[in-house]
Short mmCIF file of C-alpha atoms and ligand atoms in Angstrom, two decimals:
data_model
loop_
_atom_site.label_atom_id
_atom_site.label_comp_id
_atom_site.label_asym_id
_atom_site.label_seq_id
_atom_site.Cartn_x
_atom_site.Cartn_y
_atom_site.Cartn_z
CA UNK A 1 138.97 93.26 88.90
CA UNK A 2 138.02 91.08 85.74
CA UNK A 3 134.08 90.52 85.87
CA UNK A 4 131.52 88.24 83.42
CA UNK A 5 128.75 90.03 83.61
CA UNK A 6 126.42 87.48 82.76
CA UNK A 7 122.49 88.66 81.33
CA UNK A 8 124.10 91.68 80.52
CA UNK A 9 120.72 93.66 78.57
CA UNK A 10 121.16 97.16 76.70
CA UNK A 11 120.89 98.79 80.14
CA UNK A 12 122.99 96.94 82.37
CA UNK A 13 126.07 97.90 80.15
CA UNK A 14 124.87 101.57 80.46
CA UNK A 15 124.08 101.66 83.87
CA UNK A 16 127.17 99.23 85.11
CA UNK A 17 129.38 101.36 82.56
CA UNK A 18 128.36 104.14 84.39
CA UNK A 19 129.30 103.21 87.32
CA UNK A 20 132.39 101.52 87.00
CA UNK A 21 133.92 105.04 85.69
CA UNK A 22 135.68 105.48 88.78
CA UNK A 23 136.89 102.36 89.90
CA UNK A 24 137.57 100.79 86.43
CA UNK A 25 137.11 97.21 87.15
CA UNK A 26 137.22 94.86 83.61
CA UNK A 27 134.24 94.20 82.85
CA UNK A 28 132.96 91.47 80.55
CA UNK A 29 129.69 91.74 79.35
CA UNK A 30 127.66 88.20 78.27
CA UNK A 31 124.07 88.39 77.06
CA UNK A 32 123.87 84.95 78.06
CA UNK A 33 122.47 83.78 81.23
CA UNK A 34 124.78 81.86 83.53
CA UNK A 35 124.78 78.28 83.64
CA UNK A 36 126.64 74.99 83.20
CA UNK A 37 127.01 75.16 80.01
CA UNK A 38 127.98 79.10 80.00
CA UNK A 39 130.07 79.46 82.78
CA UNK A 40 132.61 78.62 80.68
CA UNK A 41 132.77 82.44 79.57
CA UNK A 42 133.70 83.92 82.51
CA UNK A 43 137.29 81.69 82.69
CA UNK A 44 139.99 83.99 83.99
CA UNK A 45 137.41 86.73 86.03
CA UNK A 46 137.48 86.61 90.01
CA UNK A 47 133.97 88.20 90.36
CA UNK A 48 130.79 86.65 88.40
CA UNK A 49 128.12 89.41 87.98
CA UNK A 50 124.27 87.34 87.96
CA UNK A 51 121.17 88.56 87.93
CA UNK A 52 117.23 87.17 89.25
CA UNK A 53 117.10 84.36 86.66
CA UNK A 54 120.74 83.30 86.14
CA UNK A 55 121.32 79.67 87.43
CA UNK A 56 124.13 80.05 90.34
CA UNK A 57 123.89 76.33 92.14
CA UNK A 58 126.27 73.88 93.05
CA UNK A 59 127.48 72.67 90.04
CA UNK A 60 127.44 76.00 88.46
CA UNK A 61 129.24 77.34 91.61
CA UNK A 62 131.96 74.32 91.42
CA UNK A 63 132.55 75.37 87.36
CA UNK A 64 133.52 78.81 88.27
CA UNK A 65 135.08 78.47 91.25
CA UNK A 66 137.86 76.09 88.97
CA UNK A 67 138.11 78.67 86.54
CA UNK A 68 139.12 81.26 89.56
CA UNK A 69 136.07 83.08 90.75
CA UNK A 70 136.20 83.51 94.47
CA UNK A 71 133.04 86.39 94.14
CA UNK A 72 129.66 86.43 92.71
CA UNK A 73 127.47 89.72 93.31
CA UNK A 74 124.01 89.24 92.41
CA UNK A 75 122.31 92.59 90.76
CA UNK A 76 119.27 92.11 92.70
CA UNK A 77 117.75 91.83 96.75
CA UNK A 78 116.71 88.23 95.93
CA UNK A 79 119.57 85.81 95.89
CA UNK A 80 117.31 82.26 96.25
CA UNK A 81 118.74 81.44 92.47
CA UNK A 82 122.68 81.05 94.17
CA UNK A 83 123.33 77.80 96.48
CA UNK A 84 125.16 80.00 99.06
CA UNK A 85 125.97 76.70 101.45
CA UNK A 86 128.01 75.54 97.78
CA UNK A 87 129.43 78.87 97.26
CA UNK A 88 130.61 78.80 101.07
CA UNK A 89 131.94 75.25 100.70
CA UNK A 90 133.62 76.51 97.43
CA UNK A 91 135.23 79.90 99.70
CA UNK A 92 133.20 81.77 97.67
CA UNK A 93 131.51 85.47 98.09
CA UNK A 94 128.54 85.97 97.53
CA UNK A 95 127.05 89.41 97.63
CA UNK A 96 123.46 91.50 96.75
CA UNK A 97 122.08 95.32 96.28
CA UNK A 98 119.99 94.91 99.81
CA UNK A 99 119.74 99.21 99.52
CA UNK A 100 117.88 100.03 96.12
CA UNK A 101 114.63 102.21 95.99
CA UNK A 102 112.19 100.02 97.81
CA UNK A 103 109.75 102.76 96.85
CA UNK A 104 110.24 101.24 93.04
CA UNK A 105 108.69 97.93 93.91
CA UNK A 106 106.37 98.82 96.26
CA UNK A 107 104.64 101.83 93.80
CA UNK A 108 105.06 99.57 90.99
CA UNK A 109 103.10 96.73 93.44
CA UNK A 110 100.21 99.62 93.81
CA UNK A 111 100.72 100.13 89.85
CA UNK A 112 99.52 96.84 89.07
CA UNK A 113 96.94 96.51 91.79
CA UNK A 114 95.15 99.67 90.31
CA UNK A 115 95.67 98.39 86.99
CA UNK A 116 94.02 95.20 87.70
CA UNK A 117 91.38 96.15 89.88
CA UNK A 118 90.14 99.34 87.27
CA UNK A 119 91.11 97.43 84.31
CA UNK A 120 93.36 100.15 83.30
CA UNK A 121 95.44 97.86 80.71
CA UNK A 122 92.30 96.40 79.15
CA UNK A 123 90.96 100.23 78.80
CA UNK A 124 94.07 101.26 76.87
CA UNK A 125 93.88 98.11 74.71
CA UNK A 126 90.19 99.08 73.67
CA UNK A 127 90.30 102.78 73.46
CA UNK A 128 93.42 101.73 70.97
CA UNK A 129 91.00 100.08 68.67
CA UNK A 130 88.69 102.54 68.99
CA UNK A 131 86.35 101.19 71.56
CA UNK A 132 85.46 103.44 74.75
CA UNK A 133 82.52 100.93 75.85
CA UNK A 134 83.11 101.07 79.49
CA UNK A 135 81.17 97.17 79.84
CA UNK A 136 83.33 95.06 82.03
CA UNK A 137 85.63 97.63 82.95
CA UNK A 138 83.85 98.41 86.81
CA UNK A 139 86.29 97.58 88.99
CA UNK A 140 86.02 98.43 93.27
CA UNK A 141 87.22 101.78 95.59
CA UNK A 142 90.09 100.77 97.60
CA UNK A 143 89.31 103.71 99.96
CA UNK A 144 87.46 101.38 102.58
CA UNK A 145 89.26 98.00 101.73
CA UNK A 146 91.24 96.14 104.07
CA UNK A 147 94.88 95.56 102.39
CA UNK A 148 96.75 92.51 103.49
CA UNK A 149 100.27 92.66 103.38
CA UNK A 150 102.76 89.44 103.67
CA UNK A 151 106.49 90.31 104.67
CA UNK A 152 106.42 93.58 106.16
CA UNK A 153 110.10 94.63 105.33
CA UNK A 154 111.40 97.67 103.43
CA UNK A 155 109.25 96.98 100.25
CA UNK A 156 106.28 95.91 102.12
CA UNK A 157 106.19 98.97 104.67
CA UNK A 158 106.56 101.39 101.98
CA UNK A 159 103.53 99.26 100.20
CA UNK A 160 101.26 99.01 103.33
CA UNK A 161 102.11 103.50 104.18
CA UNK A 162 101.17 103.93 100.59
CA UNK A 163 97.51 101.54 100.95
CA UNK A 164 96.79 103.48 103.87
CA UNK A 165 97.56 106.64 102.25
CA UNK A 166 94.49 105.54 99.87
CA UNK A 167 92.58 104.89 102.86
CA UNK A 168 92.29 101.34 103.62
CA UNK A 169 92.78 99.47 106.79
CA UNK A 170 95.95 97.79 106.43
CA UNK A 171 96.79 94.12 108.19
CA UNK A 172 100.28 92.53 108.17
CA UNK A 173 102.06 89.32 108.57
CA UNK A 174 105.73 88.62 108.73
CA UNK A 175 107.57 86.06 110.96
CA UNK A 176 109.49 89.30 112.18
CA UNK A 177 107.18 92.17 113.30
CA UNK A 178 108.41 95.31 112.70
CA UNK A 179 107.85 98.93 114.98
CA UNK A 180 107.77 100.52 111.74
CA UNK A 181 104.78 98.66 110.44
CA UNK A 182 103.06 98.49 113.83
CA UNK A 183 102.23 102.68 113.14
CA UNK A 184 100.71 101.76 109.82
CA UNK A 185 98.91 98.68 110.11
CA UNK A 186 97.71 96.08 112.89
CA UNK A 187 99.71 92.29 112.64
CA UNK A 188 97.00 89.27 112.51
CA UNK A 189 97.71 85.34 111.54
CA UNK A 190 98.60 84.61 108.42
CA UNK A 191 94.97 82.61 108.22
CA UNK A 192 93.35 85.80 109.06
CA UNK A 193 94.89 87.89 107.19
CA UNK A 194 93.55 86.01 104.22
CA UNK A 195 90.71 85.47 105.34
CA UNK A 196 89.54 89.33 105.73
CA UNK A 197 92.13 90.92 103.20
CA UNK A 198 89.92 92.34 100.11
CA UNK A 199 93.73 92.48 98.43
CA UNK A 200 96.82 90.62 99.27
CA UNK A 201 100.19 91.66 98.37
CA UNK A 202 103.17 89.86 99.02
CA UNK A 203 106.60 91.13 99.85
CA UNK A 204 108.44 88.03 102.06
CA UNK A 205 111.36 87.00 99.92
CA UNK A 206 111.25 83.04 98.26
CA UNK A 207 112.22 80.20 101.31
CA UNK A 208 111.60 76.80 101.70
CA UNK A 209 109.23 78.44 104.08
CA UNK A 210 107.42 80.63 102.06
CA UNK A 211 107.23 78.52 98.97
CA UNK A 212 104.07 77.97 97.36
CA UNK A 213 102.88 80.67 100.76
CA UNK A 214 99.71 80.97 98.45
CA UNK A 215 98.36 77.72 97.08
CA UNK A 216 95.27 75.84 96.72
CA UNK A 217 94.27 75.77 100.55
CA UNK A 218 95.71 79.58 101.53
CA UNK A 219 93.51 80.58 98.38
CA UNK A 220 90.21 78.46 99.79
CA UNK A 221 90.85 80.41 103.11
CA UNK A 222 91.08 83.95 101.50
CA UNK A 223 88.07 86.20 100.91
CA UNK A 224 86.04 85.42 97.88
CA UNK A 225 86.91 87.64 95.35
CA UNK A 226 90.18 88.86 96.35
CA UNK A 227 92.69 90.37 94.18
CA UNK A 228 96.52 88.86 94.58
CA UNK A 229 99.69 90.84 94.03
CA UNK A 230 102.78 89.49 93.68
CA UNK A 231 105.83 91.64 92.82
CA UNK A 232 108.11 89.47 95.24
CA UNK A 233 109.22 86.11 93.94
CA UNK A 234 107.38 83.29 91.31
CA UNK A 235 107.39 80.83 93.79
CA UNK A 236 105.40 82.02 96.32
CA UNK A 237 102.14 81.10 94.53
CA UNK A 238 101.10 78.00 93.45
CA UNK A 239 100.44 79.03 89.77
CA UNK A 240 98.12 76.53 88.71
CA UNK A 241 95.95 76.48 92.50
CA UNK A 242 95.87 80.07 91.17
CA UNK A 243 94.52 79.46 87.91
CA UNK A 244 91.83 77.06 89.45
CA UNK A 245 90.82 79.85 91.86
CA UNK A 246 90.62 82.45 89.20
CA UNK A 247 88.70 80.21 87.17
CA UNK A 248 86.04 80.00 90.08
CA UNK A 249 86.22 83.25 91.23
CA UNK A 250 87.50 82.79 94.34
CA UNK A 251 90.38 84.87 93.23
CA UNK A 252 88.97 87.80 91.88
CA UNK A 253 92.40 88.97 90.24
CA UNK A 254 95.90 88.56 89.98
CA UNK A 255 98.55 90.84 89.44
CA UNK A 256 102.09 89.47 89.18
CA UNK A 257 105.50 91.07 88.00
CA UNK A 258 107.30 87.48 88.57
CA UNK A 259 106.53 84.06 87.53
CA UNK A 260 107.65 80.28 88.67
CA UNK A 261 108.85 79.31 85.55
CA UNK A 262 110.04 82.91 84.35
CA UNK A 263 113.68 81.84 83.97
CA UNK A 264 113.00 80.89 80.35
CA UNK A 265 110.98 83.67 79.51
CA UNK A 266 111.54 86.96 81.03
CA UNK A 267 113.70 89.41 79.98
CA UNK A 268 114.00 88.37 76.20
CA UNK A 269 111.40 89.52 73.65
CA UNK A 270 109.59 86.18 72.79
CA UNK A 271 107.27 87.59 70.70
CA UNK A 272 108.18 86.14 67.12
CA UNK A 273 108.48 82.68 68.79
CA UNK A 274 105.97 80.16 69.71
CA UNK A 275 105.81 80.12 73.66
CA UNK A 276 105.12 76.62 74.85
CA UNK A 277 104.68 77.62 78.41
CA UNK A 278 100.66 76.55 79.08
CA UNK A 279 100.00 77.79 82.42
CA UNK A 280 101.72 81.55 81.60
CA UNK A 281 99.27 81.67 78.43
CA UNK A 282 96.56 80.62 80.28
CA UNK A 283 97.33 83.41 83.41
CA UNK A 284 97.75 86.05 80.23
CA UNK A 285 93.91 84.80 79.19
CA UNK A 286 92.41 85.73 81.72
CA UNK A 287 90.34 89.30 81.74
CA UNK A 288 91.33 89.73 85.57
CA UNK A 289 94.93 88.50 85.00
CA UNK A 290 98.05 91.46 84.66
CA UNK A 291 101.08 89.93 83.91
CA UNK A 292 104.79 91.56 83.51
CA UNK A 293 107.87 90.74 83.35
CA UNK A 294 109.81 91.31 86.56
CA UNK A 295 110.07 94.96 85.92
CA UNK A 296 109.29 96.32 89.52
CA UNK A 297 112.65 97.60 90.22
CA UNK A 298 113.24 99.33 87.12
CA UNK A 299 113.33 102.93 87.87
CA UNK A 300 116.45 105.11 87.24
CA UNK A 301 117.07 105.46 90.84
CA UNK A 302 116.64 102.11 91.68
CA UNK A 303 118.98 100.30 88.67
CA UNK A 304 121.38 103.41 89.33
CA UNK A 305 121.83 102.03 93.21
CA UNK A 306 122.01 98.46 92.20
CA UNK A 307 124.83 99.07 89.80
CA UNK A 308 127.10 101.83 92.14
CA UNK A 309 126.14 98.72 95.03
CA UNK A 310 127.80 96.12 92.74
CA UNK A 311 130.41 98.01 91.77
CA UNK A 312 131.24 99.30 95.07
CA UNK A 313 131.29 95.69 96.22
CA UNK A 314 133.53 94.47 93.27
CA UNK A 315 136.24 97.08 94.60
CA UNK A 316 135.65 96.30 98.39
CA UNK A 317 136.31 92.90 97.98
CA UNK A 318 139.56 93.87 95.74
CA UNK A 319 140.78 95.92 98.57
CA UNK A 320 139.84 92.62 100.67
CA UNK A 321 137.61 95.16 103.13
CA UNK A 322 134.30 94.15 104.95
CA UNK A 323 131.77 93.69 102.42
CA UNK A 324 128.78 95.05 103.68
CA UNK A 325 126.50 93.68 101.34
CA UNK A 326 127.71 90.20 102.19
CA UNK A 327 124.98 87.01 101.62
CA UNK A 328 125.42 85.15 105.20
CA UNK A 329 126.18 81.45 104.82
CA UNK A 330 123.22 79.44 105.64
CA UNK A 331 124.12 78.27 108.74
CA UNK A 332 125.52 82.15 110.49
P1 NAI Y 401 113.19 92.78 103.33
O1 NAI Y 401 114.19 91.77 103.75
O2 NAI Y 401 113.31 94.19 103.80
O3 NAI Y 401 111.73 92.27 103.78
C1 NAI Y 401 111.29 90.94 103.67
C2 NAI Y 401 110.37 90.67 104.84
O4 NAI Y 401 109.86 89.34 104.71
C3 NAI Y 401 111.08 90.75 106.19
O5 NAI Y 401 110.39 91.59 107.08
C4 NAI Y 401 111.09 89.30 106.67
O6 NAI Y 401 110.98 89.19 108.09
C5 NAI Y 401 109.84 88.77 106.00
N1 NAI Y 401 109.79 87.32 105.97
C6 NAI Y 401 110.83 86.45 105.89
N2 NAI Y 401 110.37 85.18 105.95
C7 NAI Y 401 109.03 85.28 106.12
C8 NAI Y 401 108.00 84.31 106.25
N3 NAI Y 401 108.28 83.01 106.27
N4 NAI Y 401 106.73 84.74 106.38
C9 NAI Y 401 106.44 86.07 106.38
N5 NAI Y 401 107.37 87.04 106.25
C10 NAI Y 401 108.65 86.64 106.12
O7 NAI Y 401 113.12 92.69 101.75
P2 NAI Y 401 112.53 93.75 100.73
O8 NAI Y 401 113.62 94.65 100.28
O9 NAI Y 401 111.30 94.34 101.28
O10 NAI Y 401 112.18 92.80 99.49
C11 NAI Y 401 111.16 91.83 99.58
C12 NAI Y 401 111.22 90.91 98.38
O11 NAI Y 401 110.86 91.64 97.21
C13 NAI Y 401 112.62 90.34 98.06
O12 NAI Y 401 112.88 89.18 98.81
C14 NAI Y 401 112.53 90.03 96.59
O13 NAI Y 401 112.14 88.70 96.42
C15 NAI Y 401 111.41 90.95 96.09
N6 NAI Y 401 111.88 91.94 95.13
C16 NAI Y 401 111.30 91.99 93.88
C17 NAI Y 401 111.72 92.90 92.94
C18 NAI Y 401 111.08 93.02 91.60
O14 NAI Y 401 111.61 93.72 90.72
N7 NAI Y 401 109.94 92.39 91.33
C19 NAI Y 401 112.83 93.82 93.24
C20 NAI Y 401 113.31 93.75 94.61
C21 NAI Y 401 112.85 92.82 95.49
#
């Protein structure tokens, strides 16, 4: 089947290459990310391929749908960047990966929360320069700690076996308790969860509900000091009530692999250009402050499922089976 593969990077066309070997779909490969004005490129293909930060809404949706496209399969769990109600009205599929590695998020998740807390990037920048002072670098066990975890799915369960693992006292919140969390962890309101949680990591995926989850008055409520990891989506935290509390000390660090406005900057090396983004230059200020750029999921086995998922979808909606992976419409 003919498919734009739209924010097609170095490794998607290896990995999607890969495997397509079998099934030998068409594949069109765009380094541009989809939107009104690119959409244009994928004229003639019945699937769109999209990733985390490609712009899939209504009028997007409406663009491709006249040039033919009756599927779009999203290379990621995520799929708040595609109006699915539009793509429903249009009679279009939409599809995600929902089975990739959780384990890569969720160690990448404790990845950043050590690297925060023990100052393990700032170390490596100093030792570079030939500094091994070890002033400012005391960070806290988390043997001992209480671990708050928000959305206590796949990624968040693996997250919340691997805190206890270190030895801390794990509390969870999710509007749908889990058994599987229950043996790891106890479930508490979201207002106390904050309130005792030494680190919070979130792992609910971006709703109306859960936007802005963290802002100024879920920060005033959580224990001074606190570190906050987000590997989930931007738009759970209010970036700039996060800034405030940072600049306080309320929030004793942040550690975030996504970004609100990361659509314009992630994935693209930006580094000969002036960035005129003031709040993500701020965040990258800070000493307490870990920033990257939406890079949880990339582990071999992770990208490797995402890209067999996609293609495996591509070819199940060609033979016009059930396709598993299937978005529901908003309203099933
Ligand atoms: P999942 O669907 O297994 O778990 C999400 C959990 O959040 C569920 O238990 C659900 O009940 C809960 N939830 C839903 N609404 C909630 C609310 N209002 N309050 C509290 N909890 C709520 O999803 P999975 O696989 O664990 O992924 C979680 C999120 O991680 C995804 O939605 C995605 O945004 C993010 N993600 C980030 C990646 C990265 O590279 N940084 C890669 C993959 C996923």
């Amino acid at each position: 089947m003919k498919t734009a593969v739209f924010s097609a990077r170095r490794y998607d066309k290896t990995m999607l290459t890969r495997a397509n070997a079998q099934a030998g779909h068409e594949l069109r490969f765009l380094e541009e990310r989809l939107s009104a004005t690119s959409a244009p490129l994928a004229a003639g293909c019945e699937a769109v391929c999209v990733f985390v930060n490609d712009t899939v809404d209504a009028e997007v949706l409406a663009i491709l749908a006249a040039q033919g496209t009756r599927l779009v399969a999203t290379r990621s769990t995520g799929y708040n960047q595609i109006d699915t109600a539009a793509a429903e009205r249009l009679g279009m599929a939409v599809v995600r990966v929902t089975d990739y590695s959780p384990h890569s998020v969720a160690e990448f998740a404790v990845g950043l929360l050590l690297a925060v807390n023990r100052k393990i990037a700032r170390a490596s920048v100093r030792t570079r320069e030939g500094n091994f002072d070890l002033d400012g670098l005391m960070g806290f066990d988390l043997h001992g700690k209480t671990v708050g975890v928000i959305g206590t799915g796949k990624i968040g369960t693996i997250f919340a076996r691997i805190m206890a693992g270190f030895g801390c006292t794990v509390l969870g919140y999710d509007r749908y308790p889990s058994a599987a969390f229950d043996t790891i962890g106890s479930y508490v309101p979201v207002e106390q969860l904050l309130a005792s949680s030494d680190v919070v990591s979130l792992h609910c995926p971006l709703t109306e509900e859960t936007h802005h989850i963290v802002n100024a008055e879920a920060l005033a409520r959580a224990k001074r000091g606190a570190i906050l990891v987000n590997t989930s989506r931007g738009g759970l935290v209010d970036t700039n009530a996060a800034i405030e509390a940072l600049k306080t000390g309320q929030l004793g660090g942040l550690a975030i692999d996504v970004y609100e406005q990361e659509a314009s900057l992630f994935f693209q090396d930006l580094s000969s250009t002036i960035i005129c983004d003031d709040v993500i230059q701020r965040l990258v200020s800070f000493p307490n402050v870990i920033v990257t750029g939406h890079q949880a999921f990339f582990t071999e086995e992770a990208v490797g499922q995402i890209m067999q998922t996609t293609i495996d979808s591509i070819s199940a909606f060609e033979r016009g089976v059930a396709l598993v992976n299937r978005v529901p419409p908003p309203t099933a």
